[in-house]
Short mmCIF file of N, CA, C and O in Angstrom, two decimals:
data_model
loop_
_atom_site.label_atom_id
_atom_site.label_comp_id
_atom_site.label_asym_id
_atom_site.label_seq_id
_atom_site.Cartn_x
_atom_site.Cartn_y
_atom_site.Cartn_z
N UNK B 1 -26.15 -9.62 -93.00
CA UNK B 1 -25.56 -10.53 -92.08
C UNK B 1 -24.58 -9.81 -91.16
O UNK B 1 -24.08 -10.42 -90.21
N UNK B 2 -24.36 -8.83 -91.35
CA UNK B 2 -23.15 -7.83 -90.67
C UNK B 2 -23.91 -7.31 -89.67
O UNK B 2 -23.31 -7.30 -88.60
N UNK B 3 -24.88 -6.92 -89.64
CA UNK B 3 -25.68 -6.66 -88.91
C UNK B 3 -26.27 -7.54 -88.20
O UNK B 3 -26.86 -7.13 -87.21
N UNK B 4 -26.28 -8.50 -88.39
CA UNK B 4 -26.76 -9.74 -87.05
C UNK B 4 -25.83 -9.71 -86.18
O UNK B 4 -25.99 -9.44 -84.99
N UNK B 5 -24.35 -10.09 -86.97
CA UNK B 5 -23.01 -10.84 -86.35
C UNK B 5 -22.98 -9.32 -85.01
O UNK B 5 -22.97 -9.50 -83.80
N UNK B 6 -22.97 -7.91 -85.73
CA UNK B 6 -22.82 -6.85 -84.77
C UNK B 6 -23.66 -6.57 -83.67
O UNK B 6 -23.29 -6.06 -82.61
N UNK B 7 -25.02 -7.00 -84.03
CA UNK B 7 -26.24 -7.24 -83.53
C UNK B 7 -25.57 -7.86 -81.87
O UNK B 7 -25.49 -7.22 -80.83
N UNK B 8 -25.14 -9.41 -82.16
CA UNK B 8 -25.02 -10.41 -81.55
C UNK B 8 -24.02 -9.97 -80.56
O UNK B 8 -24.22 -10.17 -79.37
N UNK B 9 -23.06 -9.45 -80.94
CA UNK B 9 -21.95 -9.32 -80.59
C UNK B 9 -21.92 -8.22 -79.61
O UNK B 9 -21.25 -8.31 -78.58
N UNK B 10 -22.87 -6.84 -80.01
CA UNK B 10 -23.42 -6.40 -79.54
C UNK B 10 -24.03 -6.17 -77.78
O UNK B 10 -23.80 -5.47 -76.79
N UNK B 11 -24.93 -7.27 -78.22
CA UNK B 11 -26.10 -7.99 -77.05
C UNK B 11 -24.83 -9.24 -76.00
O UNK B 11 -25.23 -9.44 -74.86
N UNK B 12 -23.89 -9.74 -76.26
CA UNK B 12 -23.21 -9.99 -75.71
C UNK B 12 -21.96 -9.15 -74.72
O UNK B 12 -21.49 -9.63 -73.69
N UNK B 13 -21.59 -7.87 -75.27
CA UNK B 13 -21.03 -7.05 -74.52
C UNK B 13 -21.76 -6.49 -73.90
O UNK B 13 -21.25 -5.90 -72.95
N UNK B 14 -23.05 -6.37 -74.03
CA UNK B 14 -23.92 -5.45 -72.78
C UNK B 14 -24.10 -6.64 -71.94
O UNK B 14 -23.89 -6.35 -70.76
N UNK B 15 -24.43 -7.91 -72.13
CA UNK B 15 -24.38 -8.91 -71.35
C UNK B 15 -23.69 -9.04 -70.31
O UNK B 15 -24.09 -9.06 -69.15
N UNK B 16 -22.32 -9.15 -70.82
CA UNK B 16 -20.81 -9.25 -69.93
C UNK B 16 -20.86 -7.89 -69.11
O UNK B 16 -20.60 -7.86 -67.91
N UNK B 17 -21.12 -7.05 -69.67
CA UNK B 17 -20.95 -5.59 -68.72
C UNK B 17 -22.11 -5.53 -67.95
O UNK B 17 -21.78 -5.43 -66.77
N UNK B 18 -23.28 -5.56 -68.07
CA UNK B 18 -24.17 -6.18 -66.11
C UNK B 18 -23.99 -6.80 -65.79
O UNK B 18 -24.24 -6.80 -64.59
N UNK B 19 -23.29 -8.23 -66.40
CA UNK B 19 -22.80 -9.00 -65.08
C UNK B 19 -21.76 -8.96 -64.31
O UNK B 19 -21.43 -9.61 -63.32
N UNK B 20 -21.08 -7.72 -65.18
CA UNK B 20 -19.63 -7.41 -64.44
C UNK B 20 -20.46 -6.80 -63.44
O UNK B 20 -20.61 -7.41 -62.39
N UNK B 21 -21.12 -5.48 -63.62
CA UNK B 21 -21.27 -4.54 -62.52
C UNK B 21 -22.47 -4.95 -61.37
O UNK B 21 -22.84 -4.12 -60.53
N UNK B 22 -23.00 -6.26 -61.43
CA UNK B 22 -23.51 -6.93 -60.98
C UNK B 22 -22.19 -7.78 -59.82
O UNK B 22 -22.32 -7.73 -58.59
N UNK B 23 -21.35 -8.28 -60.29
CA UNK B 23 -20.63 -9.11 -59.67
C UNK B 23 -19.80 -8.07 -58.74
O UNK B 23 -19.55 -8.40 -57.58
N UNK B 24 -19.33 -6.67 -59.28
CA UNK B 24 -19.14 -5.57 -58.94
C UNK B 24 -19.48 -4.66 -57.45
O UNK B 24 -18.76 -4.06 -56.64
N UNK B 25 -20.88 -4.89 -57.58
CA UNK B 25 -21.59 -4.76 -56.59
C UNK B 25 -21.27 -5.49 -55.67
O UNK B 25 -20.73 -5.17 -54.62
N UNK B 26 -21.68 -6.83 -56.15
CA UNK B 26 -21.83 -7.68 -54.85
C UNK B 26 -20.43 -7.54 -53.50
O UNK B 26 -20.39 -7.27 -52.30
N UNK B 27 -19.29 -7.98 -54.79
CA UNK B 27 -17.71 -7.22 -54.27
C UNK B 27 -18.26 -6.31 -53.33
O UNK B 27 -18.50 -6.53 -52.14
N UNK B 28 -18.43 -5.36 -53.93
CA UNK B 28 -18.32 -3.79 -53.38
C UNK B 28 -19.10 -3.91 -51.83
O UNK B 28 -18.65 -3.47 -50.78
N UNK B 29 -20.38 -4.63 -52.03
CA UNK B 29 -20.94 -4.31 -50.52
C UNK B 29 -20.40 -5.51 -49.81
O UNK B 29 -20.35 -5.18 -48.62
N UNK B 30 -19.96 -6.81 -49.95
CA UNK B 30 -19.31 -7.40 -49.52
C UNK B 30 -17.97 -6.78 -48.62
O UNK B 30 -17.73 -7.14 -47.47
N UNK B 31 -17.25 -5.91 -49.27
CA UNK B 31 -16.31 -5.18 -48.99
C UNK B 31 -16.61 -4.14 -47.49
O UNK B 31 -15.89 -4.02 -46.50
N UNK B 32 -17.95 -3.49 -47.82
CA UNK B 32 -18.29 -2.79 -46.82
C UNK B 32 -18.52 -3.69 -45.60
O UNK B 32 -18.16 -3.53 -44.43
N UNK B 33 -19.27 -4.75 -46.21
CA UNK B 33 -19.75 -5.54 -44.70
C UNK B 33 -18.58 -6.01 -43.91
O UNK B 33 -18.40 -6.00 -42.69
N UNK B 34 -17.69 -6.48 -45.04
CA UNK B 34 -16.37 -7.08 -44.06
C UNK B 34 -15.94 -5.69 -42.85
O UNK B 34 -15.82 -5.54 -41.64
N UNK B 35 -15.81 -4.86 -44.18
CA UNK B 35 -15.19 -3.20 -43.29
C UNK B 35 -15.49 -3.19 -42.00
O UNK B 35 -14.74 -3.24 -41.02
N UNK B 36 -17.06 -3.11 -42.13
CA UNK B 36 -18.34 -2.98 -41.11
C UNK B 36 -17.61 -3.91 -39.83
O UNK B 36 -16.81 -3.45 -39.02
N UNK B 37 -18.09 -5.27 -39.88
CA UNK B 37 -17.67 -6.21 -39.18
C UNK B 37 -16.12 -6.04 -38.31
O UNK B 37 -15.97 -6.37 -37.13
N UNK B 38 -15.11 -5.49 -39.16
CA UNK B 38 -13.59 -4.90 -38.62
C UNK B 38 -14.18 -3.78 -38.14
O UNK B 38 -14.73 -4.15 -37.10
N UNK B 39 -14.33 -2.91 -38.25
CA UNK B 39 -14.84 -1.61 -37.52
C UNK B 39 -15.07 -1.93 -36.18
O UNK B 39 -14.48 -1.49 -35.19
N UNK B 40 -16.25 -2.96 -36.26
CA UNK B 40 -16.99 -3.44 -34.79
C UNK B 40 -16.03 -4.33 -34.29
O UNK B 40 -16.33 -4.53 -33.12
N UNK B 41 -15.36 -4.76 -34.49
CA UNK B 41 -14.54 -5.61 -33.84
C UNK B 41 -13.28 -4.77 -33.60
O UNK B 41 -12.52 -4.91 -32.64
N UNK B 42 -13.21 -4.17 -34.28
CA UNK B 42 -11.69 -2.84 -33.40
C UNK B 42 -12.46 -2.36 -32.37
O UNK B 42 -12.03 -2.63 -31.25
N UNK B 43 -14.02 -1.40 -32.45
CA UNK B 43 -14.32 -0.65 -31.19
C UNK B 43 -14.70 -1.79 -30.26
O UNK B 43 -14.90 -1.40 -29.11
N UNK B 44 -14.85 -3.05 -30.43
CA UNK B 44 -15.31 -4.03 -29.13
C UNK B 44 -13.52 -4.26 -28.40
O UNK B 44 -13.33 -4.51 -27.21
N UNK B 45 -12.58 -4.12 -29.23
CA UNK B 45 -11.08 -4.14 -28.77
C UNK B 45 -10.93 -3.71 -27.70
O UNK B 45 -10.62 -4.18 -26.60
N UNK B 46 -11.36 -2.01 -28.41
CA UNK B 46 -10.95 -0.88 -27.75
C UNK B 46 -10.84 -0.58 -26.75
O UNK B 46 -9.93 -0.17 -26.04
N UNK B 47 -12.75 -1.00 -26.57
CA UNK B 47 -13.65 -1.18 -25.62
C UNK B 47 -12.90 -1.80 -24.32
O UNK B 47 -12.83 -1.20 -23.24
N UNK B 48 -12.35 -3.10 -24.58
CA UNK B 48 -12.36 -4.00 -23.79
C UNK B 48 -10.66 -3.66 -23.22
O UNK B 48 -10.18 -4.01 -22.15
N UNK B 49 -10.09 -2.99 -24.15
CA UNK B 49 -8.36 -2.56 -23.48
C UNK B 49 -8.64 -1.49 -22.57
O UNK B 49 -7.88 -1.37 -21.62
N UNK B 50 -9.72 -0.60 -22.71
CA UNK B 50 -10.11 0.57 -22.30
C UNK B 50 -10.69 0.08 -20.34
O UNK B 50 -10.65 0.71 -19.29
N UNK B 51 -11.10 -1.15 -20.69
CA UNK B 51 -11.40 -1.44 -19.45
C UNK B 51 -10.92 -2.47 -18.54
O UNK B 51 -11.16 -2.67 -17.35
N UNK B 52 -10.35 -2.93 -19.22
CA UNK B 52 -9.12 -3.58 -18.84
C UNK B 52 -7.97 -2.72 -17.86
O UNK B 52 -7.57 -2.88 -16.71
N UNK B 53 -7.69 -1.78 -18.89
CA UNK B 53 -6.92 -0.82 -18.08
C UNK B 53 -7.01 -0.37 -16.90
O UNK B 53 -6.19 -0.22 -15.99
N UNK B 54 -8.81 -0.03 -17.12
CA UNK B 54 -9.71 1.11 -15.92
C UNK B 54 -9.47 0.29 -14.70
O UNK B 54 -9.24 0.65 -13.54
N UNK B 55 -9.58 -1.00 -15.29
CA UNK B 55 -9.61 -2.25 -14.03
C UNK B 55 -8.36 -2.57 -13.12
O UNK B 55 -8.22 -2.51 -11.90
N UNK B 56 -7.49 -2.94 -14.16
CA UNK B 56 -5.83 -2.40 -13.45
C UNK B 56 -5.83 -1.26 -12.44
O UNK B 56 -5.91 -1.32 -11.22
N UNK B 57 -5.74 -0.21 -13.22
CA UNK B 57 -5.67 0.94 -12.50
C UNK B 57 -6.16 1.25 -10.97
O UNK B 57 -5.58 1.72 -9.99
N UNK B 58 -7.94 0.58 -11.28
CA UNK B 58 -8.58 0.25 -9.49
C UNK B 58 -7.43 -0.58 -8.99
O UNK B 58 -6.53 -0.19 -8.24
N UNK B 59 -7.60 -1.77 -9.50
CA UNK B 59 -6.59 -2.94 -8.17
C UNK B 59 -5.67 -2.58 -7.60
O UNK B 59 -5.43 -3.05 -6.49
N UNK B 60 -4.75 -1.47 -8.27
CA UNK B 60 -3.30 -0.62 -8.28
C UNK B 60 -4.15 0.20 -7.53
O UNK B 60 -4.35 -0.70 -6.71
N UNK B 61 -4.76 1.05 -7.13
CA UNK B 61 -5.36 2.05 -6.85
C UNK B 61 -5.44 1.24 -4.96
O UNK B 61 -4.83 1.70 -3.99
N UNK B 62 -6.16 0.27 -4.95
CA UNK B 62 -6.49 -0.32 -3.95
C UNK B 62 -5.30 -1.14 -2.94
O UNK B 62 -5.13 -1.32 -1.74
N UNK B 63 -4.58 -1.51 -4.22
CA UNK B 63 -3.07 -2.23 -3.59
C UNK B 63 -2.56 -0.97 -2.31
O UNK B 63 -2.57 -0.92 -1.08
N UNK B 64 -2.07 0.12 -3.67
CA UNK B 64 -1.89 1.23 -3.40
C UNK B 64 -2.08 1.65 -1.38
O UNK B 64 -1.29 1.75 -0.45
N UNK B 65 -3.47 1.77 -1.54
CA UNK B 65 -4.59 2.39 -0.11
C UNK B 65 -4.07 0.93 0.57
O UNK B 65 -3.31 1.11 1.52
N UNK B 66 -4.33 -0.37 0.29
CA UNK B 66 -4.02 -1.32 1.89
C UNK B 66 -2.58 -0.92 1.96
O UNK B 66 -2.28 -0.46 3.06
N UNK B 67 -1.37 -1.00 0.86
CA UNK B 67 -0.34 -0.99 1.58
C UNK B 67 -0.14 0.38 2.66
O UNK B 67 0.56 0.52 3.66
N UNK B 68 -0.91 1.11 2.09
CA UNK B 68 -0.42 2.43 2.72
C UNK B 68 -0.93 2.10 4.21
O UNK B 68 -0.09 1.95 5.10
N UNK B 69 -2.13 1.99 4.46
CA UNK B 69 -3.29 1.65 5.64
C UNK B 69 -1.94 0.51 6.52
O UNK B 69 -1.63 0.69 7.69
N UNK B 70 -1.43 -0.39 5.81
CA UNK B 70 -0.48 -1.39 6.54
C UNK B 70 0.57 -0.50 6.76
O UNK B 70 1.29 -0.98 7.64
N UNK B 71 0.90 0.32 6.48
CA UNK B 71 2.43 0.71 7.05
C UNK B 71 1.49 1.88 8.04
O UNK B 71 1.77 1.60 9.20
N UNK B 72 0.68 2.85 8.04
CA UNK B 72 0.23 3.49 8.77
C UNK B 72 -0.17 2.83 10.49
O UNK B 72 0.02 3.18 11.65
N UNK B 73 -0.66 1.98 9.92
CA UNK B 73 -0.76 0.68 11.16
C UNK B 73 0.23 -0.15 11.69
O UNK B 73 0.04 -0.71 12.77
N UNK B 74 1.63 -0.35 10.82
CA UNK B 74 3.19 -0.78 11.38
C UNK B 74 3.37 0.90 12.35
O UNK B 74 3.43 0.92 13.58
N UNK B 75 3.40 1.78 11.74
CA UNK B 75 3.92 3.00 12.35
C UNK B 75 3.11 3.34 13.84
O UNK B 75 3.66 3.63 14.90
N UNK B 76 1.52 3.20 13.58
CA UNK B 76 1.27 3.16 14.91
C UNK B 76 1.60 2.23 15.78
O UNK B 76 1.23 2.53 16.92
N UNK B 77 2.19 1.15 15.70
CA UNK B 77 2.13 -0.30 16.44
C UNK B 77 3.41 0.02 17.48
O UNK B 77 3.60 0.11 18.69
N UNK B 78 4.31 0.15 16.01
CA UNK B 78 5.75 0.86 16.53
C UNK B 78 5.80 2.39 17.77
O UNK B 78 6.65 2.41 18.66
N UNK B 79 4.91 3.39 17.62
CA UNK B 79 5.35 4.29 17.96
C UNK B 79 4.60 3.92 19.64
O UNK B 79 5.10 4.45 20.64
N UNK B 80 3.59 3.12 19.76
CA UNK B 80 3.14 2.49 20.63
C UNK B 80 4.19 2.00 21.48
O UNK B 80 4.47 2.54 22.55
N UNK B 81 4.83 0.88 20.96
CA UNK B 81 5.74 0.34 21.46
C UNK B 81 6.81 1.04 21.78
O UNK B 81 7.64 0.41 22.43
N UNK B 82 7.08 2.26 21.50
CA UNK B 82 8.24 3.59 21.66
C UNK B 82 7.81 3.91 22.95
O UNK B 82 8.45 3.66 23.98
N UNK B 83 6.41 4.61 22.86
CA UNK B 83 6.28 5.17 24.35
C UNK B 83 5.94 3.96 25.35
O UNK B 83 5.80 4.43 26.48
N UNK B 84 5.76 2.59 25.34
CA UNK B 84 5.36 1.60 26.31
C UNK B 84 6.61 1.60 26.98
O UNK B 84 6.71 1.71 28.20
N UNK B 85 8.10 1.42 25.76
CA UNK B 85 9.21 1.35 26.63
C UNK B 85 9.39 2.47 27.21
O UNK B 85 9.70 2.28 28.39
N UNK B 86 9.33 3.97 26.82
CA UNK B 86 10.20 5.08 27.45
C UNK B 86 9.68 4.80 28.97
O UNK B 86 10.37 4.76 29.99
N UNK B 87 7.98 4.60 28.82
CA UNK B 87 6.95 5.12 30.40
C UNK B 87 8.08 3.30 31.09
O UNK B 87 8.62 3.17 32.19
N UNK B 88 8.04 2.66 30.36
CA UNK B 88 8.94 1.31 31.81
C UNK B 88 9.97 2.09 31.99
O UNK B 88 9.82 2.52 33.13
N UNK B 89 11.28 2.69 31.40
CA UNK B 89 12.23 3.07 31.39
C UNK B 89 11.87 4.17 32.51
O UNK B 89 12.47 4.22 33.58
N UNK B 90 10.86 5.03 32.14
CA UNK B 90 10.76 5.95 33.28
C UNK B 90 10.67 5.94 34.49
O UNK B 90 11.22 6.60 35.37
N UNK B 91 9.54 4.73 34.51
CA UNK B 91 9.23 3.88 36.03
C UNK B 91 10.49 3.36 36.58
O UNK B 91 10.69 3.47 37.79
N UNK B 92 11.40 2.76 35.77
CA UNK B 92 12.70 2.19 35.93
C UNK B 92 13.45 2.71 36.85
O UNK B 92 13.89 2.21 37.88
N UNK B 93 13.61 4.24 36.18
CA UNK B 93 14.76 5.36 36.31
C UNK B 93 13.91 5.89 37.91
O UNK B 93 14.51 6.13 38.97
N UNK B 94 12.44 5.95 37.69
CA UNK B 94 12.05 6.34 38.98
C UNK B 94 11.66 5.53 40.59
O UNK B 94 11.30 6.06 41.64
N UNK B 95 11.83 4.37 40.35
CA UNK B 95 11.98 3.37 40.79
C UNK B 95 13.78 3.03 41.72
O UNK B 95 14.01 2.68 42.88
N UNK B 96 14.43 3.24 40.91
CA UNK B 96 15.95 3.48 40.93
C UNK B 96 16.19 4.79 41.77
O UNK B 96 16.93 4.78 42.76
N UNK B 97 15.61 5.77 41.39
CA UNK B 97 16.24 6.93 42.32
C UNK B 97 15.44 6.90 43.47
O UNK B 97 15.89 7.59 44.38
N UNK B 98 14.30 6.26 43.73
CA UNK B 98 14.03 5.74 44.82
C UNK B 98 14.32 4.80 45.82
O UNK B 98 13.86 4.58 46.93
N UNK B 99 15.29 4.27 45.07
CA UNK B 99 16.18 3.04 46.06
C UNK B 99 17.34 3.55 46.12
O UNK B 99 18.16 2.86 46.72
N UNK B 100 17.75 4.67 45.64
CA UNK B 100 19.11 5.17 46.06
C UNK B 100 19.03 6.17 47.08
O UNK B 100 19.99 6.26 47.85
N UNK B 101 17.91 7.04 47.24
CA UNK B 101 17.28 7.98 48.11
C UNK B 101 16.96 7.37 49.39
O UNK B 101 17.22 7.96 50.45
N UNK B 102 16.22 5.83 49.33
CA UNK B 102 16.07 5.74 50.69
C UNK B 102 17.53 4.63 51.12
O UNK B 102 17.84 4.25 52.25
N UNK B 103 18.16 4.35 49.95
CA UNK B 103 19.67 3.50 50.41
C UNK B 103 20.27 5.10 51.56
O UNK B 103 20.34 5.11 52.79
N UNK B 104 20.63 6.30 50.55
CA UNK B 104 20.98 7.13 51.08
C UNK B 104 20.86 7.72 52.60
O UNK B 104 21.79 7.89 53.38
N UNK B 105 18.87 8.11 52.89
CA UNK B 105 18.48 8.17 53.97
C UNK B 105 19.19 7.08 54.87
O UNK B 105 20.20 7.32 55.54
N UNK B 106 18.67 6.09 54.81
CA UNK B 106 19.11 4.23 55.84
C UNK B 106 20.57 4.76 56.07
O UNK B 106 20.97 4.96 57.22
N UNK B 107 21.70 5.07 54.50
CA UNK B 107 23.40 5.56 54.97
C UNK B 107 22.88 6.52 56.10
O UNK B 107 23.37 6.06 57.14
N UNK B 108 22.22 7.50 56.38
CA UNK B 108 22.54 8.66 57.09
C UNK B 108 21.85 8.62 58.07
O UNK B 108 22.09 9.57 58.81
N UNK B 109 20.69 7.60 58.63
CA UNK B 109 20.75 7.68 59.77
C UNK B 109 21.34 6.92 60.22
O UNK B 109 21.17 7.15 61.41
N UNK B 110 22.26 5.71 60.13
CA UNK B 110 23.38 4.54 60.51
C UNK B 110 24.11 5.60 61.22
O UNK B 110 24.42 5.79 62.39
N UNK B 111 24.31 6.35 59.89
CA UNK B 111 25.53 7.40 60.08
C UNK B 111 25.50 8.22 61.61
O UNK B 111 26.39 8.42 62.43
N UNK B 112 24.10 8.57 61.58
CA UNK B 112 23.98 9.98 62.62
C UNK B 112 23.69 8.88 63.63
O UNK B 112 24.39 9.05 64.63
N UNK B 113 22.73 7.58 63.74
CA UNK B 113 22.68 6.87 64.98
C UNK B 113 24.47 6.57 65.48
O UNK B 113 25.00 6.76 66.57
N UNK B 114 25.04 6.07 64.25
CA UNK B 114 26.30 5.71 65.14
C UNK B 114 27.14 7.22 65.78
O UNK B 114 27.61 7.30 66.91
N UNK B 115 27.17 8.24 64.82
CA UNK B 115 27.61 9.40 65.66
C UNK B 115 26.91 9.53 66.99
O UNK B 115 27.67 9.76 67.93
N UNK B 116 25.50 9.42 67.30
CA UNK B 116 25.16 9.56 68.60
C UNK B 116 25.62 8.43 69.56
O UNK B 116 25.63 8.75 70.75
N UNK B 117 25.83 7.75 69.39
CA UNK B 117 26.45 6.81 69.85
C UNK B 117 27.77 7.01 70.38
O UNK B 117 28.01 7.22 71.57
N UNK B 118 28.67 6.94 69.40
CA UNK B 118 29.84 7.17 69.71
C UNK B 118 30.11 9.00 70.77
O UNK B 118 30.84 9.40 71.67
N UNK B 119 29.26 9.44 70.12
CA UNK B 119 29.03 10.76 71.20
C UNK B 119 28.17 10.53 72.41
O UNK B 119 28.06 11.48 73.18
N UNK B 120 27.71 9.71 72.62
CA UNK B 120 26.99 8.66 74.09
C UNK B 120 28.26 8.30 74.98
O UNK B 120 28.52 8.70 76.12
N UNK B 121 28.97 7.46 74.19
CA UNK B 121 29.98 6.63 74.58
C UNK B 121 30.95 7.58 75.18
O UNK B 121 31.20 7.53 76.38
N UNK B 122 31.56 8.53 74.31
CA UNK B 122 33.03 9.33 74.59
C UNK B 122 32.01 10.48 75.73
O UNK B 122 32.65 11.24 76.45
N UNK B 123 30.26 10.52 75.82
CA UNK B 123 30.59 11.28 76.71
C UNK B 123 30.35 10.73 77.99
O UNK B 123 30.02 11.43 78.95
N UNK B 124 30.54 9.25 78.07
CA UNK B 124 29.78 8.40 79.08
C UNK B 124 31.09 8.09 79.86
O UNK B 124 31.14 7.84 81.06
N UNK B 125 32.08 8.15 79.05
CA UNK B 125 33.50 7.90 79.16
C UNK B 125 34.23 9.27 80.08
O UNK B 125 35.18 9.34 80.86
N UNK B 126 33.52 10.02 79.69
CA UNK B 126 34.34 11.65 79.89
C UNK B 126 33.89 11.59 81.76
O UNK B 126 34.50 11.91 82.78
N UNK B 127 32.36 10.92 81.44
CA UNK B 127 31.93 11.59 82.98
C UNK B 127 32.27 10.43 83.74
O UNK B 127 32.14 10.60 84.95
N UNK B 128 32.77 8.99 83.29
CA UNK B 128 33.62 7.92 84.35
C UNK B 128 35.17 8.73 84.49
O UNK B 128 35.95 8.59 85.43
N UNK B 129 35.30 9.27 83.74
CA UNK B 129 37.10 9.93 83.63
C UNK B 129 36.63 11.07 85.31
O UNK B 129 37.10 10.99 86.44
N UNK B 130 35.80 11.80 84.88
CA UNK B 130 35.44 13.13 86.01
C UNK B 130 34.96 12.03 86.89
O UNK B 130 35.91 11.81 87.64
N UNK B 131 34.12 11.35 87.15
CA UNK B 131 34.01 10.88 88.64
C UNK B 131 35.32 9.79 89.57
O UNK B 131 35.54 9.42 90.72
N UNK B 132 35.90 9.65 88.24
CA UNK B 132 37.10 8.99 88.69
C UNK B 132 38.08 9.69 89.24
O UNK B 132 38.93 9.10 89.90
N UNK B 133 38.13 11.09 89.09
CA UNK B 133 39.80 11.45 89.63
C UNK B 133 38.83 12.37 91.05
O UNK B 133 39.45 12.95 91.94
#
């Protein structure tokens, strides 16, 4: 009878021990699949911060080029507008010394007509003085 009971007892611990390493298993690759599944779902992360970034980086990249293109295009607008005024200013200035040049001329022949004049006069005067005495 010692031998049954050990028998039994036996056939029950090998029992319990495949179904441990049975249940064991299952754990175990369960374990991997979860792993598996986290694995792929970190590199789809990765993936997606990785391009996320790349994507930033263009828009910044592009911000970047219009603002620049806009101030390159303020600077020409401006430097435009620099030389539009100097060339009026010039016309201005040349315009101006042309009305003082011919103000000047107009002073100087007033000037020299009335000197001939008055040298008409004093000598128109000189020769009534000589036919007078």
């Amino acid at each position: 009878m010692k031998k049954v009971v050990l028998s039994l007892a036996l056939v029950a611990v090998l029992g319990l021990s495949f179904t441990s390493c049975r249940e064991t298993a299952e754990k175990t690759g369960d374990a991997v699949e979860n792993a598996t599944d986290a694995t792929g779902d970190a590199l789809e992360d990765a993936a997606d911060a990785v391009e996320d970034t790349a994507n930033d980086a263009v828009d910044a990249a592009d911000e970047a080029i219009d603002s620049t293109k806009d101030a390159a295009s303020d600077a020409a607008d401006s430097a435009g507008e620099a030389i539009d005024n100097a060339k009026d200013a010039a016309g201005d200035a040349v315009d101006n010394a042309k009305d003082a040049a011919n103000d000047a001329v107009e002073g100087a022949k007033k000037a020299g007509n009335d000197a001939v004049d008055e040298a008409q006069k004093a000598g128109n005067d000189a020769i009534d003085k000589a036919k007078g005495l």
